[in-house]
């Protein structure tokens, strides 16, 4: 009995000491929480006073461009991904000079730069040196998703633009032929997980791809001189007809290429995934359950897409004095 009382007394004392440790010295003083992640410095109200029309201008411009060319919706989402995949979401992909990410061969099929330039020019008229190119690109990807029929989400702002862009670094971005392990490892280096990988791959519900990316699947998969056995035979024959030249374009989703939906995932179940990286999501046990869940629950995909795109937009952001607000998205500011 004495032992029990002793243990109880010690336990109560330890709890009391823990409570004292978390109490502020001054009960009236406010606790200061220092953000551990740079993304914690981003805010939904960042431009509320600085440039209140910023989001409206971005939305209007994106809508106008997509109305003229629907394929730009997928291009803007892809451009945002390529930006965040290298050095984080710092608009380094937009810098336009010899030796930059944009000049790299792997970036040669990227589109949407003129949309960002158009938006930036208008914002510079309204709010000079205020809205960063990285914030513009992040919001433009969100608006492109909405205009394509996808979900809306709030974008926190306050990113700064980077000053460094190297062509060789652009080569780390997945090109459509990697295995699932390589994809998972790449996403993990960006603070993203397997669910983010499967969900963001769902952006391939819209968009196109050059035939050069998939020719090996059609004629010489892994050096076998035979087609990829995971390709649906009818789909294989269709692709052979469509891909006369490496520069020809084919839709990533052959069934509903202009609709933001979950058919991309059901395509994988039917072996109608265009890219190797997409189709392997259905054959790997680590990603298969997520593919099946997305295919059968459109509501789940829409909601998780919001989460994963938010996660993507927060990758390695620059805030405060870490970067700058470019006057022209193509060039670093002159000092």
mmCIF file with all atom_site columns, N, CA, C and O in Angstrom, residues 198-240:
data_model
loop_
_atom_site.group_PDB
_atom_site.id
_atom_site.type_symbol
_atom_site.label_atom_id
_atom_site.label_alt_id
_atom_site.label_comp_id
_atom_site.label_asym_id
_atom_site.label_entity_id
_atom_site.label_seq_id
_atom_site.pdbx_PDB_ins_code
_atom_site.Cartn_x
_atom_site.Cartn_y
_atom_site.Cartn_z
_atom_site.occupancy
_atom_site.B_iso_or_equiv
_atom_site.pdbx_formal_charge
_atom_site.auth_seq_id
_atom_site.auth_comp_id
_atom_site.auth_asym_id
_atom_site.auth_atom_id
_atom_site.pdbx_PDB_model_num
ATOM 1   N N  . UNK A 1 198 ? 0.122  9.350  -56.396 1.00 0.00 ? 198 UNK A N  1
ATOM 2   C CA . UNK A 1 198 ? -1.013 8.784  -57.139 1.00 0.00 ? 198 UNK A CA 1
ATOM 3   C C  . UNK A 1 198 ? -2.038 9.869  -57.475 1.00 0.00 ? 198 UNK A C  1
ATOM 4   O O  . UNK A 1 198 ? -2.582 9.901  -58.578 1.00 0.00 ? 198 UNK A O  1
ATOM 5   N N  . UNK A 1 199 ? -2.265 10.772 -56.541 1.00 0.00 ? 199 UNK A N  1
ATOM 6   C CA . UNK A 1 199 ? -3.263 11.825 -56.757 1.00 0.00 ? 199 UNK A CA 1
ATOM 7   C C  . UNK A 1 199 ? -2.816 12.823 -57.813 1.00 0.00 ? 199 UNK A C  1
ATOM 8   O O  . UNK A 1 199 ? -3.589 13.177 -58.716 1.00 0.00 ? 199 UNK A O  1
ATOM 9   N N  . UNK A 1 200 ? -1.585 13.303 -57.718 1.00 0.00 ? 200 UNK A N  1
ATOM 10  C CA . UNK A 1 200 ? -1.099 14.283 -58.685 1.00 0.00 ? 200 UNK A CA 1
ATOM 11  C C  . UNK A 1 200 ? -0.947 13.667 -60.073 1.00 0.00 ? 200 UNK A C  1
ATOM 12  O O  . UNK A 1 200 ? -1.087 14.372 -61.081 1.00 0.00 ? 200 UNK A O  1
ATOM 13  N N  . UNK A 1 201 ? -0.705 12.369 -60.137 1.00 0.00 ? 201 UNK A N  1
ATOM 14  C CA . UNK A 1 201 ? -0.680 11.692 -61.440 1.00 0.00 ? 201 UNK A CA 1
ATOM 15  C C  . UNK A 1 201 ? -2.055 11.771 -62.095 1.00 0.00 ? 201 UNK A C  1
ATOM 16  O O  . UNK A 1 201 ? -2.174 11.732 -63.325 1.00 0.00 ? 201 UNK A O  1
ATOM 17  N N  . UNK A 1 202 ? -3.075 11.908 -61.282 1.00 0.00 ? 202 UNK A N  1
ATOM 18  C CA . UNK A 1 202 ? -4.443 12.030 -61.790 1.00 0.00 ? 202 UNK A CA 1
ATOM 19  C C  . UNK A 1 202 ? -4.676 13.284 -62.608 1.00 0.00 ? 202 UNK A C  1
ATOM 20  O O  . UNK A 1 202 ? -5.683 13.404 -63.308 1.00 0.00 ? 202 UNK A O  1
ATOM 21  N N  . UNK A 1 203 ? -3.730 14.241 -62.548 1.00 0.00 ? 203 UNK A N  1
ATOM 22  C CA . UNK A 1 203 ? -3.822 15.429 -63.401 1.00 0.00 ? 203 UNK A CA 1
ATOM 23  C C  . UNK A 1 203 ? -3.723 15.030 -64.870 1.00 0.00 ? 203 UNK A C  1
ATOM 24  O O  . UNK A 1 203 ? -4.080 15.810 -65.762 1.00 0.00 ? 203 UNK A O  1
ATOM 25  N N  . UNK A 1 204 ? -3.253 13.810 -65.127 1.00 0.00 ? 204 UNK A N  1
ATOM 26  C CA . UNK A 1 204 ? -3.176 13.303 -66.494 1.00 0.00 ? 204 UNK A CA 1
ATOM 27  C C  . UNK A 1 204 ? -4.552 12.928 -67.033 1.00 0.00 ? 204 UNK A C  1
ATOM 28  O O  . UNK A 1 204 ? -4.653 12.353 -68.119 1.00 0.00 ? 204 UNK A O  1
ATOM 29  N N  . UNK A 1 205 ? -5.575 13.252 -66.295 1.00 0.00 ? 205 UNK A N  1
ATOM 30  C CA . UNK A 1 205 ? -6.937 13.100 -66.802 1.00 0.00 ? 205 UNK A CA 1
ATOM 31  C C  . UNK A 1 205 ? -7.191 14.062 -67.958 1.00 0.00 ? 205 UNK A C  1
ATOM 32  O O  . UNK A 1 205 ? -8.110 13.878 -68.747 1.00 0.00 ? 205 UNK A O  1
ATOM 33  N N  . UNK A 1 206 ? -6.366 15.115 -68.037 1.00 0.00 ? 206 UNK A N  1
ATOM 34  C CA . UNK A 1 206 ? -6.396 16.036 -69.180 1.00 0.00 ? 206 UNK A CA 1
ATOM 35  C C  . UNK A 1 206 ? -4.968 16.184 -69.694 1.00 0.00 ? 206 UNK A C  1
ATOM 36  O O  . UNK A 1 206 ? -4.025 15.812 -69.019 1.00 0.00 ? 206 UNK A O  1
ATOM 37  N N  . UNK A 1 207 ? -4.813 16.732 -70.876 1.00 0.00 ? 207 UNK A N  1
ATOM 38  C CA . UNK A 1 207 ? -3.479 16.988 -71.392 1.00 0.00 ? 207 UNK A CA 1
ATOM 39  C C  . UNK A 1 207 ? -3.039 16.002 -72.464 1.00 0.00 ? 207 UNK A C  1
ATOM 40  O O  . UNK A 1 207 ? -3.679 14.975 -72.708 1.00 0.00 ? 207 UNK A O  1
ATOM 41  N N  . UNK A 1 208 ? -1.920 16.340 -73.084 1.00 0.00 ? 208 UNK A N  1
ATOM 42  C CA . UNK A 1 208 ? -1.372 15.532 -74.171 1.00 0.00 ? 208 UNK A CA 1
ATOM 43  C C  . UNK A 1 208 ? 0.101  15.230 -73.925 1.00 0.00 ? 208 UNK A C  1
ATOM 44  O O  . UNK A 1 208 ? 0.731  15.826 -73.061 1.00 0.00 ? 208 UNK A O  1
ATOM 45  N N  . UNK A 1 209 ? 0.620  14.319 -74.734 1.00 0.00 ? 209 UNK A N  1
ATOM 46  C CA . UNK A 1 209 ? 2.009  13.904 -74.612 1.00 0.00 ? 209 UNK A CA 1
ATOM 47  C C  . UNK A 1 209 ? 2.569  13.678 -76.017 1.00 0.00 ? 209 UNK A C  1
ATOM 48  O O  . UNK A 1 209 ? 1.831  13.248 -76.915 1.00 0.00 ? 209 UNK A O  1
ATOM 49  N N  . UNK A 1 210 ? 3.851  13.964 -76.214 1.00 0.00 ? 210 UNK A N  1
ATOM 50  C CA . UNK A 1 210 ? 4.459  13.690 -77.514 1.00 0.00 ? 210 UNK A CA 1
ATOM 51  C C  . UNK A 1 210 ? 4.693  12.186 -77.665 1.00 0.00 ? 210 UNK A C  1
ATOM 52  O O  . UNK A 1 210 ? 5.020  11.498 -76.698 1.00 0.00 ? 210 UNK A O  1
ATOM 53  N N  . UNK A 1 211 ? 4.532  11.700 -78.874 1.00 0.00 ? 211 UNK A N  1
ATOM 54  C CA . UNK A 1 211 ? 4.700  10.273 -79.134 1.00 0.00 ? 211 UNK A CA 1
ATOM 55  C C  . UNK A 1 211 ? 6.118  9.793  -78.844 1.00 0.00 ? 211 UNK A C  1
ATOM 56  O O  . UNK A 1 211 ? 6.338  8.617  -78.529 1.00 0.00 ? 211 UNK A O  1
ATOM 57  N N  . UNK A 1 212 ? 7.089  10.709 -78.947 1.00 0.00 ? 212 UNK A N  1
ATOM 58  C CA . UNK A 1 212 ? 8.468  10.329 -78.674 1.00 0.00 ? 212 UNK A CA 1
ATOM 59  C C  . UNK A 1 212 ? 8.653  9.741  -77.283 1.00 0.00 ? 212 UNK A C  1
ATOM 60  O O  . UNK A 1 212 ? 9.535  8.904  -77.063 1.00 0.00 ? 212 UNK A O  1
ATOM 61  N N  . UNK A 1 213 ? 7.810  10.149 -76.355 1.00 0.00 ? 213 UNK A N  1
ATOM 62  C CA . UNK A 1 213 ? 7.907  9.673  -74.974 1.00 0.00 ? 213 UNK A CA 1
ATOM 63  C C  . UNK A 1 213 ? 7.494  8.219  -74.841 1.00 0.00 ? 213 UNK A C  1
ATOM 64  O O  . UNK A 1 213 ? 7.953  7.523  -73.935 1.00 0.00 ? 213 UNK A O  1
ATOM 65  N N  . UNK A 1 214 ? 6.628  7.736  -75.758 1.00 0.00 ? 214 UNK A N  1
ATOM 66  C CA . UNK A 1 214 ? 6.070  6.380  -75.602 1.00 0.00 ? 214 UNK A CA 1
ATOM 67  C C  . UNK A 1 214 ? 6.447  5.413  -76.713 1.00 0.00 ? 214 UNK A C  1
ATOM 68  O O  . UNK A 1 214 ? 6.009  4.256  -76.703 1.00 0.00 ? 214 UNK A O  1
ATOM 69  N N  . UNK A 1 215 ? 7.251  5.838  -77.667 1.00 0.00 ? 215 UNK A N  1
ATOM 70  C CA . UNK A 1 215 ? 7.594  4.957  -78.797 1.00 0.00 ? 215 UNK A CA 1
ATOM 71  C C  . UNK A 1 215 ? 8.217  3.650  -78.351 1.00 0.00 ? 215 UNK A C  1
ATOM 72  O O  . UNK A 1 215 ? 8.005  2.594  -78.970 1.00 0.00 ? 215 UNK A O  1
ATOM 73  N N  . UNK A 1 216 ? 9.008  3.690  -77.297 1.00 0.00 ? 216 UNK A N  1
ATOM 74  C CA . UNK A 1 216 ? 9.630  2.448  -76.812 1.00 0.00 ? 216 UNK A CA 1
ATOM 75  C C  . UNK A 1 216 ? 8.571  1.454  -76.340 1.00 0.00 ? 216 UNK A C  1
ATOM 76  O O  . UNK A 1 216 ? 8.754  0.233  -76.473 1.00 0.00 ? 216 UNK A O  1
ATOM 77  N N  . UNK A 1 217 ? 7.465  1.945  -75.811 1.00 0.00 ? 217 UNK A N  1
ATOM 78  C CA . UNK A 1 217 ? 6.377  1.054  -75.373 1.00 0.00 ? 217 UNK A CA 1
ATOM 79  C C  . UNK A 1 217 ? 5.691  0.387  -76.573 1.00 0.00 ? 217 UNK A C  1
ATOM 80  O O  . UNK A 1 217 ? 5.139  -0.705 -76.442 1.00 0.00 ? 217 UNK A O  1
ATOM 81  N N  . UNK A 1 218 ? 5.725  1.060  -77.693 1.00 0.00 ? 218 UNK A N  1
ATOM 82  C CA . UNK A 1 218 ? 5.021  0.556  -78.871 1.00 0.00 ? 218 UNK A CA 1
ATOM 83  C C  . UNK A 1 218 ? 5.838  -0.437 -79.678 1.00 0.00 ? 218 UNK A C  1
ATOM 84  O O  . UNK A 1 218 ? 5.275  -1.363 -80.294 1.00 0.00 ? 218 UNK A O  1
ATOM 85  N N  . UNK A 1 219 ? 7.171  -0.286 -79.668 1.00 0.00 ? 219 UNK A N  1
ATOM 86  C CA . UNK A 1 219 ? 7.987  -1.095 -80.569 1.00 0.00 ? 219 UNK A CA 1
ATOM 87  C C  . UNK A 1 219 ? 9.176  -1.815 -79.934 1.00 0.00 ? 219 UNK A C  1
ATOM 88  O O  . UNK A 1 219 ? 9.594  -2.856 -80.433 1.00 0.00 ? 219 UNK A O  1
ATOM 89  N N  . UNK A 1 220 ? 9.701  -1.282 -78.855 1.00 0.00 ? 220 UNK A N  1
ATOM 90  C CA . UNK A 1 220 ? 10.931 -1.869 -78.307 1.00 0.00 ? 220 UNK A CA 1
ATOM 91  C C  . UNK A 1 220 ? 11.002 -1.661 -76.799 1.00 0.00 ? 220 UNK A C  1
ATOM 92  O O  . UNK A 1 220 ? 11.906 -1.004 -76.283 1.00 0.00 ? 220 UNK A O  1
ATOM 93  N N  . UNK A 1 221 ? 10.069 -2.253 -76.093 1.00 0.00 ? 221 UNK A N  1
ATOM 94  C CA . UNK A 1 221 ? 9.980  -2.049 -74.651 1.00 0.00 ? 221 UNK A CA 1
ATOM 95  C C  . UNK A 1 221 ? 11.143 -2.715 -73.931 1.00 0.00 ? 221 UNK A C  1
ATOM 96  O O  . UNK A 1 221 ? 11.370 -3.922 -74.059 1.00 0.00 ? 221 UNK A O  1
ATOM 97  N N  . UNK A 1 222 ? 11.900 -1.899 -73.205 1.00 0.00 ? 222 UNK A N  1
ATOM 98  C CA . UNK A 1 222 ? 13.064 -2.384 -72.442 1.00 0.00 ? 222 UNK A CA 1
ATOM 99  C C  . UNK A 1 222 ? 14.034 -3.186 -73.299 1.00 0.00 ? 222 UNK A C  1
ATOM 100 O O  . UNK A 1 222 ? 14.653 -4.162 -72.842 1.00 0.00 ? 222 UNK A O  1
ATOM 101 N N  . UNK A 1 223 ? 14.149 -2.796 -74.582 1.00 0.00 ? 223 UNK A N  1
ATOM 102 C CA . UNK A 1 223 ? 15.106 -3.443 -75.468 1.00 0.00 ? 223 UNK A CA 1
ATOM 103 C C  . UNK A 1 223 ? 14.690 -4.803 -75.971 1.00 0.00 ? 223 UNK A C  1
ATOM 104 O O  . UNK A 1 223 ? 15.506 -5.548 -76.541 1.00 0.00 ? 223 UNK A O  1
ATOM 105 N N  . UNK A 1 224 ? 13.409 -5.174 -75.805 1.00 0.00 ? 224 UNK A N  1
ATOM 106 C CA . UNK A 1 224 ? 12.943 -6.509 -76.210 1.00 0.00 ? 224 UNK A CA 1
ATOM 107 C C  . UNK A 1 224 ? 12.549 -6.585 -77.681 1.00 0.00 ? 224 UNK A C  1
ATOM 108 O O  . UNK A 1 224 ? 12.277 -7.671 -78.194 1.00 0.00 ? 224 UNK A O  1
ATOM 109 N N  . UNK A 1 225 ? 12.473 -5.425 -78.347 1.00 0.00 ? 225 UNK A N  1
ATOM 110 C CA . UNK A 1 225 ? 11.988 -5.333 -79.739 1.00 0.00 ? 225 UNK A CA 1
ATOM 111 C C  . UNK A 1 225 ? 10.534 -5.756 -79.865 1.00 0.00 ? 225 UNK A C  1
ATOM 112 O O  . UNK A 1 225 ? 10.067 -6.098 -80.963 1.00 0.00 ? 225 UNK A O  1
ATOM 113 N N  . UNK A 1 226 ? 9.849  -5.711 -78.760 1.00 0.00 ? 226 UNK A N  1
ATOM 114 C CA . UNK A 1 226 ? 8.416  -6.018 -78.724 1.00 0.00 ? 226 UNK A CA 1
ATOM 115 C C  . UNK A 1 226 ? 7.684  -4.926 -77.952 1.00 0.00 ? 226 UNK A C  1
ATOM 116 O O  . UNK A 1 226 ? 8.303  -4.208 -77.151 1.00 0.00 ? 226 UNK A O  1
ATOM 117 N N  . UNK A 1 227 ? 6.371  -4.800 -78.159 1.00 0.00 ? 227 UNK A N  1
ATOM 118 C CA . UNK A 1 227 ? 5.599  -3.792 -77.417 1.00 0.00 ? 227 UNK A CA 1
ATOM 119 C C  . UNK A 1 227 ? 5.546  -4.117 -75.927 1.00 0.00 ? 227 UNK A C  1
ATOM 120 O O  . UNK A 1 227 ? 5.799  -5.256 -75.507 1.00 0.00 ? 227 UNK A O  1
ATOM 121 N N  . UNK A 1 228 ? 5.206  -3.127 -75.142 1.00 0.00 ? 228 UNK A N  1
ATOM 122 C CA . UNK A 1 228 ? 5.023  -3.304 -73.700 1.00 0.00 ? 228 UNK A CA 1
ATOM 123 C C  . UNK A 1 228 ? 3.843  -4.250 -73.483 1.00 0.00 ? 228 UNK A C  1
ATOM 124 O O  . UNK A 1 228 ? 2.721  -3.976 -73.907 1.00 0.00 ? 228 UNK A O  1
ATOM 125 N N  . UNK A 1 229 ? 4.057  -5.405 -72.843 1.00 0.00 ? 229 UNK A N  1
ATOM 126 C CA . UNK A 1 229 ? 2.983  -6.383 -72.644 1.00 0.00 ? 229 UNK A CA 1
ATOM 127 C C  . UNK A 1 229 ? 1.848  -5.871 -71.753 1.00 0.00 ? 229 UNK A C  1
ATOM 128 O O  . UNK A 1 229 ? 0.756  -6.459 -71.752 1.00 0.00 ? 229 UNK A O  1
ATOM 129 N N  . UNK A 1 230 ? 2.113  -4.784 -71.011 1.00 0.00 ? 230 UNK A N  1
ATOM 130 C CA . UNK A 1 230 ? 1.059  -4.258 -70.135 1.00 0.00 ? 230 UNK A CA 1
ATOM 131 C C  . UNK A 1 230 ? 0.074  -3.363 -70.889 1.00 0.00 ? 230 UNK A C  1
ATOM 132 O O  . UNK A 1 230 ? -0.915 -2.904 -70.313 1.00 0.00 ? 230 UNK A O  1
ATOM 133 N N  . UNK A 1 231 ? 0.322  -3.119 -72.179 1.00 0.00 ? 231 UNK A N  1
ATOM 134 C CA . UNK A 1 231 ? -0.569 -2.279 -72.975 1.00 0.00 ? 231 UNK A CA 1
ATOM 135 C C  . UNK A 1 231 ? -1.739 -3.090 -73.521 1.00 0.00 ? 231 UNK A C  1
ATOM 136 O O  . UNK A 1 231 ? -1.545 -4.172 -74.100 1.00 0.00 ? 231 UNK A O  1
ATOM 137 N N  . UNK A 1 232 ? -2.930 -2.572 -73.365 1.00 0.00 ? 232 UNK A N  1
ATOM 138 C CA . UNK A 1 232 ? -4.112 -3.151 -73.977 1.00 0.00 ? 232 UNK A CA 1
ATOM 139 C C  . UNK A 1 232 ? -3.888 -3.230 -75.492 1.00 0.00 ? 232 UNK A C  1
ATOM 140 O O  . UNK A 1 232 ? -3.445 -2.266 -76.114 1.00 0.00 ? 232 UNK A O  1
ATOM 141 N N  . UNK A 1 233 ? -4.173 -4.382 -76.098 1.00 0.00 ? 233 UNK A N  1
ATOM 142 C CA . UNK A 1 233 ? -3.872 -4.601 -77.516 1.00 0.00 ? 233 UNK A CA 1
ATOM 143 C C  . UNK A 1 233 ? -4.565 -3.595 -78.429 1.00 0.00 ? 233 UNK A C  1
ATOM 144 O O  . UNK A 1 233 ? -3.954 -3.054 -79.359 1.00 0.00 ? 233 UNK A O  1
ATOM 145 N N  . UNK A 1 234 ? -5.826 -3.328 -78.171 1.00 0.00 ? 234 UNK A N  1
ATOM 146 C CA . UNK A 1 234 ? -6.565 -2.370 -78.996 1.00 0.00 ? 234 UNK A CA 1
ATOM 147 C C  . UNK A 1 234 ? -5.975 -0.971 -78.852 1.00 0.00 ? 234 UNK A C  1
ATOM 148 O O  . UNK A 1 234 ? -5.854 -0.227 -79.831 1.00 0.00 ? 234 UNK A O  1
ATOM 149 N N  . UNK A 1 235 ? -5.584 -0.631 -77.636 1.00 0.00 ? 235 UNK A N  1
ATOM 150 C CA . UNK A 1 235 ? -4.985 0.675  -77.381 1.00 0.00 ? 235 UNK A CA 1
ATOM 151 C C  . UNK A 1 235 ? -3.624 0.775  -78.062 1.00 0.00 ? 235 UNK A C  1
ATOM 152 O O  . UNK A 1 235 ? -3.263 1.809  -78.626 1.00 0.00 ? 235 UNK A O  1
ATOM 153 N N  . UNK A 1 236 ? -2.873 -0.320 -78.043 1.00 0.00 ? 236 UNK A N  1
ATOM 154 C CA . UNK A 1 236 ? -1.579 -0.374 -78.710 1.00 0.00 ? 236 UNK A CA 1
ATOM 155 C C  . UNK A 1 236 ? -1.730 -0.073 -80.204 1.00 0.00 ? 236 UNK A C  1
ATOM 156 O O  . UNK A 1 236 ? -0.989 0.735  -80.768 1.00 0.00 ? 236 UNK A O  1
ATOM 157 N N  . UNK A 1 237 ? -2.703 -0.717 -80.835 1.00 0.00 ? 237 UNK A N  1
ATOM 158 C CA . UNK A 1 237 ? -2.929 -0.507 -82.269 1.00 0.00 ? 237 UNK A CA 1
ATOM 159 C C  . UNK A 1 237 ? -3.361 0.929  -82.557 1.00 0.00 ? 237 UNK A C  1
ATOM 160 O O  . UNK A 1 237 ? -2.955 1.514  -83.565 1.00 0.00 ? 237 UNK A O  1
ATOM 161 N N  . UNK A 1 238 ? -4.169 1.493  -81.665 1.00 0.00 ? 238 UNK A N  1
ATOM 162 C CA . UNK A 1 238 ? -4.607 2.880  -81.831 1.00 0.00 ? 238 UNK A CA 1
ATOM 163 C C  . UNK A 1 238 ? -3.418 3.829  -81.756 1.00 0.00 ? 238 UNK A C  1
ATOM 164 O O  . UNK A 1 238 ? -3.293 4.752  -82.580 1.00 0.00 ? 238 UNK A O  1
ATOM 165 N N  . UNK A 1 239 ? -2.550 3.601  -80.784 1.00 0.00 ? 239 UNK A N  1
ATOM 166 C CA . UNK A 1 239 ? -1.378 4.465  -80.612 1.00 0.00 ? 239 UNK A CA 1
ATOM 167 C C  . UNK A 1 239 ? -0.431 4.367  -81.805 1.00 0.00 ? 239 UNK A C  1
ATOM 168 O O  . UNK A 1 239 ? 0.161  5.365  -82.225 1.00 0.00 ? 239 UNK A O  1
ATOM 169 N N  . UNK A 1 240 ? -0.286 3.174  -82.364 1.00 0.00 ? 240 UNK A N  1
ATOM 170 C CA . UNK A 1 240 ? 0.578  3.008  -83.538 1.00 0.00 ? 240 UNK A CA 1
ATOM 171 C C  . UNK A 1 240 ? 0.043  3.818  -84.718 1.00 0.00 ? 240 UNK A C  1
ATOM 172 O O  . UNK A 1 240 ? 0.818  4.356  -85.514 1.00 0.00 ? 240 UNK A O  1
#
